[in-house]
XYZ file of C-alpha atoms in Angstrom:
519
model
C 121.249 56.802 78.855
C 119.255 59.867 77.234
C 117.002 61.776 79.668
C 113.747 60.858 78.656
C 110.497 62.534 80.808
C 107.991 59.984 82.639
C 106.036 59.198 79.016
C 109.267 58.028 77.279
C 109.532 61.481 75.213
C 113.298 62.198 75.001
C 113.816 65.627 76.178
C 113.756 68.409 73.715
C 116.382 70.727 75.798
C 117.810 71.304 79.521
C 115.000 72.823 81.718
C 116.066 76.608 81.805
C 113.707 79.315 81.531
C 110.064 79.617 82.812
C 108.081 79.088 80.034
C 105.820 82.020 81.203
C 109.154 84.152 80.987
C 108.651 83.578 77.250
C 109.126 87.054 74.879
C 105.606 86.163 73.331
C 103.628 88.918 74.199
C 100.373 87.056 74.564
C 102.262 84.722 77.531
C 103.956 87.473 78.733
C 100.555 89.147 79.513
C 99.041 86.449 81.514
C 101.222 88.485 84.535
C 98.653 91.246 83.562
C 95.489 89.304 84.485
C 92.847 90.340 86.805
C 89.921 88.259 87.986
C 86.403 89.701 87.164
C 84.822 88.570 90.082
C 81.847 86.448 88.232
C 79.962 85.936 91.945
C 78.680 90.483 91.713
C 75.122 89.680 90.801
C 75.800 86.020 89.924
C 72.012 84.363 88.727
C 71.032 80.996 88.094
C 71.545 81.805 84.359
C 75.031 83.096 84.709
C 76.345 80.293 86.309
C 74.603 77.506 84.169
C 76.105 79.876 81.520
C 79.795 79.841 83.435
C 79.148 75.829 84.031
C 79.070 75.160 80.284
C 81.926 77.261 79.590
C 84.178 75.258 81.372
C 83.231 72.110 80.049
C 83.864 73.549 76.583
C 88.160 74.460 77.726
C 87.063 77.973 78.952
C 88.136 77.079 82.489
C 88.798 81.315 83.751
C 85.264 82.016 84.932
C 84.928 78.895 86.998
C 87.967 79.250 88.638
C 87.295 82.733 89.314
C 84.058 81.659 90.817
C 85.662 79.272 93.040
C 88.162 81.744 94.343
C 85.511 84.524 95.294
C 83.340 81.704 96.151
C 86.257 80.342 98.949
C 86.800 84.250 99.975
C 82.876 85.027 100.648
C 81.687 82.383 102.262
C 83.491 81.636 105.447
C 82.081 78.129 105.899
C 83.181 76.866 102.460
C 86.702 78.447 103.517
C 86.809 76.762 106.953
C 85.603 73.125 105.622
C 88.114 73.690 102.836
C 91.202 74.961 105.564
C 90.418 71.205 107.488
C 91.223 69.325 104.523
C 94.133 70.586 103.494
C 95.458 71.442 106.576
C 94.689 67.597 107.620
C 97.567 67.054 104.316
C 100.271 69.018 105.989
C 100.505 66.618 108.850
C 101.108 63.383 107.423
C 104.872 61.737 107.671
C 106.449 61.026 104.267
C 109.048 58.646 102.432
C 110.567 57.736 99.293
C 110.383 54.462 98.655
C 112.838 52.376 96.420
C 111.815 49.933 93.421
C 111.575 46.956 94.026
C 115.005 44.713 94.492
C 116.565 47.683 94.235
C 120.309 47.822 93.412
C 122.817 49.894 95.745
C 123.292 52.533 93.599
C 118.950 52.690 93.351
C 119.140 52.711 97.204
C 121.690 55.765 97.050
C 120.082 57.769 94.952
C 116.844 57.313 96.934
C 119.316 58.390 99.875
C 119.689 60.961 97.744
C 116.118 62.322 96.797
C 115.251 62.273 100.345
C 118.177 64.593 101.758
C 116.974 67.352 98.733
C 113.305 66.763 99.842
C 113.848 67.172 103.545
C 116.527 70.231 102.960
C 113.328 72.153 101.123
C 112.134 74.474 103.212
C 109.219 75.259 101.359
C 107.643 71.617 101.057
C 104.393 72.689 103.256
C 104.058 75.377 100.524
C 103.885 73.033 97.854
C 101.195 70.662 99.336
C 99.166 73.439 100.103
C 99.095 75.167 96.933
C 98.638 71.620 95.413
C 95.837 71.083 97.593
C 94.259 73.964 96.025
C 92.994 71.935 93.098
C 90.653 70.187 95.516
C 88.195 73.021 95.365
C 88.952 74.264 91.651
C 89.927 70.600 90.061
C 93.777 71.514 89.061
C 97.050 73.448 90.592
C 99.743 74.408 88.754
C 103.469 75.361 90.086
C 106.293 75.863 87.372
C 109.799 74.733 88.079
C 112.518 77.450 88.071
C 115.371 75.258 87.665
C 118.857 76.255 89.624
C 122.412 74.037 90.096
C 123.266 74.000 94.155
C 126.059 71.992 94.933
C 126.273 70.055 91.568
C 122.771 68.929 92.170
C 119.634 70.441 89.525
C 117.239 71.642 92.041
C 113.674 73.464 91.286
C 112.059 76.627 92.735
C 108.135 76.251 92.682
C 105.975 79.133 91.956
C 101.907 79.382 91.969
C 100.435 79.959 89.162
C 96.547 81.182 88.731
C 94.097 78.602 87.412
C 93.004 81.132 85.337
C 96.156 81.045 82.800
C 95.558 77.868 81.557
C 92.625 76.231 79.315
C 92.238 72.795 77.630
C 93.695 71.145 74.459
C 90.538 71.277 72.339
C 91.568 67.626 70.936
C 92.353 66.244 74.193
C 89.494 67.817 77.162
C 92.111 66.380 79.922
C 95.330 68.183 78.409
C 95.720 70.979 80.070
C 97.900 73.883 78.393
C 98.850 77.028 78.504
C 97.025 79.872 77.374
C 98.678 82.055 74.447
C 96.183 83.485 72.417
C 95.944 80.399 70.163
C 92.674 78.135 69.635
C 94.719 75.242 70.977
C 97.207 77.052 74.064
C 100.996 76.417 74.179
C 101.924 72.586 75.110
C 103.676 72.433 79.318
C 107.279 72.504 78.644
C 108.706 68.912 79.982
C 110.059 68.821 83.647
C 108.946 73.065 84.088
C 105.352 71.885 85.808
C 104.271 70.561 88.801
C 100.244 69.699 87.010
C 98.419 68.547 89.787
C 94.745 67.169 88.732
C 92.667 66.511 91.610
C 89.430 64.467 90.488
C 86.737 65.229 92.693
C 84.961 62.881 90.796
C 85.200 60.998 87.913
C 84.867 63.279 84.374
C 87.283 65.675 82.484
C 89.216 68.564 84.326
C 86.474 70.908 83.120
C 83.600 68.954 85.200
C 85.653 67.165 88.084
C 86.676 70.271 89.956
C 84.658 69.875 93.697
C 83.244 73.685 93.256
C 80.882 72.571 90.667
C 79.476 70.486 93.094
C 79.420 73.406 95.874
C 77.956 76.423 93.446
C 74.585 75.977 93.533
C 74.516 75.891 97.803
C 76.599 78.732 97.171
C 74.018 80.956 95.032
C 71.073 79.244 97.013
C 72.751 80.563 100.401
C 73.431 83.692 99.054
C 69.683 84.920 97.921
C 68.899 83.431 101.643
C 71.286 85.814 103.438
C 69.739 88.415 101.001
C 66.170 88.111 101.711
C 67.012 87.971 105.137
C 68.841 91.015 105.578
C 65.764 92.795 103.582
C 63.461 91.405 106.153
C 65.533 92.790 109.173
C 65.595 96.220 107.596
C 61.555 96.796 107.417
C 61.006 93.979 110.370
C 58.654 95.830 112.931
C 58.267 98.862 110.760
C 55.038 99.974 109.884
C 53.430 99.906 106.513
C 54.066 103.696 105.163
C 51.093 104.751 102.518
C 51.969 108.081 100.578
C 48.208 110.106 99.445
C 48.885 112.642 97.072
C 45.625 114.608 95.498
C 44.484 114.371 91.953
C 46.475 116.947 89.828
C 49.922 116.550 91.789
C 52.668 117.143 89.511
C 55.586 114.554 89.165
C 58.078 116.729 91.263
C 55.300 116.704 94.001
C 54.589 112.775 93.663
C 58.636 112.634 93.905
C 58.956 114.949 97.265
C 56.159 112.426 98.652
C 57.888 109.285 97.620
C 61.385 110.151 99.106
C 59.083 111.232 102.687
C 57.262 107.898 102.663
C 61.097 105.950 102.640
C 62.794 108.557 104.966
C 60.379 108.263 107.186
C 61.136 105.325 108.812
C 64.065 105.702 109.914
C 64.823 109.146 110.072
C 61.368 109.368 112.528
C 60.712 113.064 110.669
C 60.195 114.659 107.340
C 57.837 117.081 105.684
C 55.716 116.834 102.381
C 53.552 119.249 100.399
C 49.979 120.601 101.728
C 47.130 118.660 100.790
C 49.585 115.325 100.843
C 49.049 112.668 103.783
C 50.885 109.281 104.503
C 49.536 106.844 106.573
C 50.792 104.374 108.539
C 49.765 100.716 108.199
C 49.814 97.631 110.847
C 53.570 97.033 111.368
C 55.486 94.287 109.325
C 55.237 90.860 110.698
C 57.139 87.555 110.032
C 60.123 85.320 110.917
C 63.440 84.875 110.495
C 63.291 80.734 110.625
C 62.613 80.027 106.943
C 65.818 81.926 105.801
C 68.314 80.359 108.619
C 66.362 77.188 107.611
C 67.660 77.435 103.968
C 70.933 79.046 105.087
C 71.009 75.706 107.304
C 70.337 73.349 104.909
C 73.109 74.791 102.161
C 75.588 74.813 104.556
C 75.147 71.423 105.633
C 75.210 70.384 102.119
C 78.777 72.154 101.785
C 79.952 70.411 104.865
C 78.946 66.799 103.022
C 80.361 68.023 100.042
C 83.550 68.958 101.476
C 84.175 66.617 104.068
C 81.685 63.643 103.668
C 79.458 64.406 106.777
C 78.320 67.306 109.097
C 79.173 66.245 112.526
C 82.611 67.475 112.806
C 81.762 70.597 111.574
C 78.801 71.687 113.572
C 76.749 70.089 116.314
C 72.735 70.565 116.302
C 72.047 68.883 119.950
C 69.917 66.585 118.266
C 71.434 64.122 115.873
C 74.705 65.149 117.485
C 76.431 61.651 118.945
C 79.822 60.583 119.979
C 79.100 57.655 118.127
C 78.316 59.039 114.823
C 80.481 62.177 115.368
C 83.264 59.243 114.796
C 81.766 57.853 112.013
C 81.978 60.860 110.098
C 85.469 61.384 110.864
C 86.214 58.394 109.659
C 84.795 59.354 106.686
C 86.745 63.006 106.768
C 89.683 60.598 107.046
C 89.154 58.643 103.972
C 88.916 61.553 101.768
C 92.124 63.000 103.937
C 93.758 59.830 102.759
C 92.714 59.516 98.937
C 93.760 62.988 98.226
C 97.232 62.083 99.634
C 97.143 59.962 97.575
C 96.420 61.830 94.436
C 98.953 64.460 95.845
C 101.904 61.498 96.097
C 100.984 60.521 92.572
C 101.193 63.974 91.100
C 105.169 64.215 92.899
C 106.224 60.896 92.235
C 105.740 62.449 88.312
C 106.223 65.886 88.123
C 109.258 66.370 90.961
C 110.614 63.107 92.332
C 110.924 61.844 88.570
C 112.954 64.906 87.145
C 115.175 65.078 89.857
C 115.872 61.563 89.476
C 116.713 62.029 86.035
C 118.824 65.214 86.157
C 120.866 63.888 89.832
C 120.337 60.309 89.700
C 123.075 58.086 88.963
C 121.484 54.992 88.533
C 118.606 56.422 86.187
C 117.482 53.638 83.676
C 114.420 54.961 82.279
C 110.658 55.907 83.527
C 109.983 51.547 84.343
C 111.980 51.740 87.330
C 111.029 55.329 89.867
C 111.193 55.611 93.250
C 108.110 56.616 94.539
C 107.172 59.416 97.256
C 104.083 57.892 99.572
C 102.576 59.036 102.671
C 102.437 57.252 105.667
C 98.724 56.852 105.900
C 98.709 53.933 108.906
C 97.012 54.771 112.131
C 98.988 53.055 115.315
C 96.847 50.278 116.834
C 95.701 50.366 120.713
C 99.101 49.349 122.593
C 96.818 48.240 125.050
C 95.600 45.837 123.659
C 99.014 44.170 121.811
C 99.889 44.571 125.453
C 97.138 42.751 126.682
C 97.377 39.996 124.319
C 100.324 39.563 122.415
C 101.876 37.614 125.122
C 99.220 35.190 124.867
C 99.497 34.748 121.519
C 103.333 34.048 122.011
C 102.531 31.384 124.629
C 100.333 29.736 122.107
C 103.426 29.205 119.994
C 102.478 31.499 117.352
C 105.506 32.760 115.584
C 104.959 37.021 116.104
C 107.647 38.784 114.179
C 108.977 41.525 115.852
C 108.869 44.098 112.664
C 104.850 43.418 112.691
C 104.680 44.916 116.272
C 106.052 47.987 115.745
C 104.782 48.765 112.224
C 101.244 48.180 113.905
C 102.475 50.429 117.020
C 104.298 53.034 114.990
C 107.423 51.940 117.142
C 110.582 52.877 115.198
C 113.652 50.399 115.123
C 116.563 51.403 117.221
C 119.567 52.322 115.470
C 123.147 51.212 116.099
C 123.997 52.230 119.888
C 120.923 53.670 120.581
C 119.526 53.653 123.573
C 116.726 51.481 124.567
C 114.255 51.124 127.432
C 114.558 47.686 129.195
C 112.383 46.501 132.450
C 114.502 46.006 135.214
C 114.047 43.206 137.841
C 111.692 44.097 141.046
C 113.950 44.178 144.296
C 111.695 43.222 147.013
C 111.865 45.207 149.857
C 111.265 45.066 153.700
C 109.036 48.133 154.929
C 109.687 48.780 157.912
C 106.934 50.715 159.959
C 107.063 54.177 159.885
C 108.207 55.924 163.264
C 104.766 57.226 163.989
C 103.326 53.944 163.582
C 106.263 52.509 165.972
C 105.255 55.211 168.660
C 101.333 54.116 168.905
C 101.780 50.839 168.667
C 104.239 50.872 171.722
C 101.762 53.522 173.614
C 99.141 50.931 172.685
C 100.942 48.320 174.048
C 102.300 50.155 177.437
C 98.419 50.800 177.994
C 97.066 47.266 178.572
C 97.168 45.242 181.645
C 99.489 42.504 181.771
C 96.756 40.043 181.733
C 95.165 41.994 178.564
C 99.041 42.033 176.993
C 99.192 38.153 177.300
C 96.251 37.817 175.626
C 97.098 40.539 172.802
C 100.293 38.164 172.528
C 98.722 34.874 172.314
C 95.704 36.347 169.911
C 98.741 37.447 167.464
C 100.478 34.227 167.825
C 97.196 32.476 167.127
C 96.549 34.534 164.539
C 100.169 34.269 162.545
C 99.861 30.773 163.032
C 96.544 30.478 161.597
C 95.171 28.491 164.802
C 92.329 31.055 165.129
C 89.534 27.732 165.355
C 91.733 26.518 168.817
C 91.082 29.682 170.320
C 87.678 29.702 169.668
C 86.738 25.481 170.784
C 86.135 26.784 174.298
C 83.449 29.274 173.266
C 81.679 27.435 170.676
C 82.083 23.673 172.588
C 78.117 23.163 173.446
C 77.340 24.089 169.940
C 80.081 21.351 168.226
C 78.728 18.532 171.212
C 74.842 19.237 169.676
C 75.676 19.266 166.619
C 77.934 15.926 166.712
C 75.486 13.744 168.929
C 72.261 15.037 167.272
C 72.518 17.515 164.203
C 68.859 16.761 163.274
C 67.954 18.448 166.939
C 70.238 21.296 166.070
C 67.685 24.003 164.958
C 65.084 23.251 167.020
C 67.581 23.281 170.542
C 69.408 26.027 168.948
C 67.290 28.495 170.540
C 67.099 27.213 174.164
C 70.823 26.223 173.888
C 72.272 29.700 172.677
C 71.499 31.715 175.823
C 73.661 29.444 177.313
C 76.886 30.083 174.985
C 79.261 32.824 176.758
C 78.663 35.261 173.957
C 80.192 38.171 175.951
C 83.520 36.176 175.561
C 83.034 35.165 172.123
C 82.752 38.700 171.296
C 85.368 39.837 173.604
C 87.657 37.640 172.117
C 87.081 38.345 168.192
C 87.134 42.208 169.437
C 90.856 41.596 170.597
C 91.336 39.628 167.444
C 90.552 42.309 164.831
C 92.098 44.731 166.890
C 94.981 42.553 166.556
C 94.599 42.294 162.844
C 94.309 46.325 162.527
C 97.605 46.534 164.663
C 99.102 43.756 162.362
C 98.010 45.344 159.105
C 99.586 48.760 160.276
C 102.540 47.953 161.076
C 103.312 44.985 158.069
C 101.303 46.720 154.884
């Protein structure tokens, strides 16, 4: 069958050169483009002005914004790192179509071994992850043959290059010199839109969102850094006298600002300066606003505050979790945007230059992250069993998909529980020793009775023992248990309580001996 790419279009030619290695001078000088920085004395007006440029196809000044904005401002940089870094992580597969044939199964056999075998694959995600912030990547495809097998290089290419098709706002295209920009050669680009929200590339990029915390944050940090620079100086008043020339007036004016900090200076005769109450204020309204845009950011970025900073206030386990729940939903739709891109741009053309069983874009195997959390083995632990017992048919592949448990393969080994052996313990030699010394030590009267009490006391005829003792109190209580109380008090004086007490001492001892040497 005809190579055809992932819309049906037969392709035009073999995937050879770059298409920015093109002769045309106008492509060939993209190489020679330098950002202009757009965030040096960026105003409200300029970016409004930069805002509606991109929405029109001009797409270089945002993106230049959002890269100066990610290098300034170390908070957007370190909320950005955590979500893609959280991308890296994730396990990966390539799945099959469905009812796949054998030679569909092969070939995703196939796909997998040149997947795993790149080493740059971490590369890739991350520099795909870059259109999170700046609303598309781009990384053309420098094809090479390895081992009879049509394998792509990646390389990064600046957001800046590229514009949009004038007749189509979500096309994107190459920039030439021409009103309309050169059309992305079939399998050369890995185009990776990331939709922030919903709109066209121009307006879906997150940094539109993050911009005006940005600018607001920035004036903030300004102001403040003005205010520590004349906070607790005084108030310096230059007098010059009527008649002073403009050289004078100048000498005066560059005294009254040297003043302050070099503590010294000298001005013309008949000139004074005076020195005012010192400045007073506060630095809380600017870390207040500083405060406020960064927190903004940090709901921008990752949906919540709480795992980026803690205030002491508002700051709970409880809702720390909730927002990295949160953190993990967005971690989870841009994999998912990220698997889509790869399934088209890279799993699809190597399918259709190495795949043997290639029938046409209907049928692709698809490359998905493994997005499941494992459940609390605990608690299968706990209950599983009882849910067995009920007669509820569990099958085993549920289990450990929900535990993350892989399947053991042919002769591997596995871990089985092996029956208890129950023991004897005998006691311990130290043990032995005082229980003989305690033994040796008692009368033979007292030894009889140590006997008999652990007899009794195996035998569980403890109550026997005791009939002697307690006999007046079971002979009340059996002729007249109404008098019991109210005799109970001239009767119990009596009852031999010295041997009652005597004789439970011995028996706990007993117990303590018996527990030592049989625990």
């Amino acid at each position: 069958m005809a190579i055809v790419d992932i819309y049906g279009q037969p392709l035009t030619s073999e995937p050879k050169e770059m298409q920015t290695h093109d002769d045309r001078a106008q492509i060939a000088g993209l190489y020679q483009h330098f950002s202009d920085h757009p965030s040096r004395g960026l105003t409200p007006a300029r970016l409004a002005a930069i805002m509606s440029e991109a929405e029109r196809g001009n797409l270089v000044s945002q993106c230049e914004l959002a890269e100066d904005m990610e290098e300034k401002d170390g908070h957007i940089f370190s909320e950005l790192q955590k979500r893609r870094n959280a991308l890296l992580g994730l396990d990966w597969q390539i799945v099959a179509p469905r009812n796949a044939s054998k030679a569909e199964l092969a070939d995703v056999s196939m796909l997998t071994e040149l997947m795993e075998d790149r080493t740059d694959f971490n590369t890739i995600l991350l520099n795909m992850s870059d259109a999170i912030l700046k609303g598309f990547g781009n990384q053309e495809l420098e094809w090479q043959t390895i081992e009879k097998k049509r394998v792509p290089l990646c390389h990064w290419r600046d957001p800046a290059w590229f514009q949009t098709n004038p007749n189509d706002r979500n096309e994107l295209r190459l920039r030439d010199g021409s009103y309309e920009g050169a059309e992305l050669q079939q399998f050369g680009w890995i185009t990776h839109k990331h939709a922030a929200k919903s709109g066209y590339v121009g307006r879906s990029a997150l940094a539109r969102v993050l911009f005006w915390p940005y600018l607001f944050k920035n004036f903030s940090v300004r102001d403040l850094a003005e205010f520590l620079e004349i906070y607790g100086l005084p108030l310096r008043l230059g007098k010059y006298p009527t008649g002073a020339s403009e050289k004078e007036k100048a000498t005066l004016l560059r005294a009254v600002m040297s003043i302050g900090h070099n503590a010294g200076g000298i001005i013309p005769r008949g000139m004074d300066i005076e020195f005012q109450e010192a400045a007073k204020g506060s630095s809380t309204p600017f870390e207040a606003m500083m405060a406020w845009c960064e927190k903004t950011q940090s709901k921008a970025i990752l949906g919540g505050t709480l795992t980026s900073q803690a205030d002491g206030k508002s700051s709970t386990n409880a809702l720390g979790n909730v927002h990295n729940e949160v953190r993990q939903e967005l971690r989870d739709g841009d994999a998912k945007q990220i698997a889509a891109t790869l399934t088209r741009d890279l799993i699809y053309p190597l399918y259709a230059l190495n795949g043997r069983s290639f029938s046409g874009p209907h049928r692709i195997p698809r490359f998905e992250f493994d997005l499941s959390e494992p459940e609390d083995i605990e608690t299968y632990a706990r209950f599983i069993p009882a849910i067995v017992k009920m007669g509820v048919p569990v099958p085993v592949s549920w289990i450990t998909d929900k535990l993350q448990i892989p399947e053991p393969k042919d002769g591997e080994a596995v871990l089985v529980m092996q029956p208890a052996q129950p023991k004897e313990q005998a006691p311990s030699q130290p043990e032995q020793t005082a229980l003989a010394a305690l033994k040796a030590g008692l009368a033979h009267s007292d030894q009889d009775e140590l006997d008999q009490a652990l007899e009794e006391l195996t035998k569980g005829n403890l109550s026997e023992s005791l009939m002697d003792t307690v006999a007046p109190l079971m002979k009340l209580a059996d002729s007249n248990p109404d008098d019991l109380e109210a005799k109970l008090q001239t009767l119990w004086p009596e009852v031999d309580s010295d041997a009652l007490a005597d004789r439970l001492a011995k028996i706990f001892f007993v117990a303590e001996l018996w527990g030592m040497t049989n625990a």
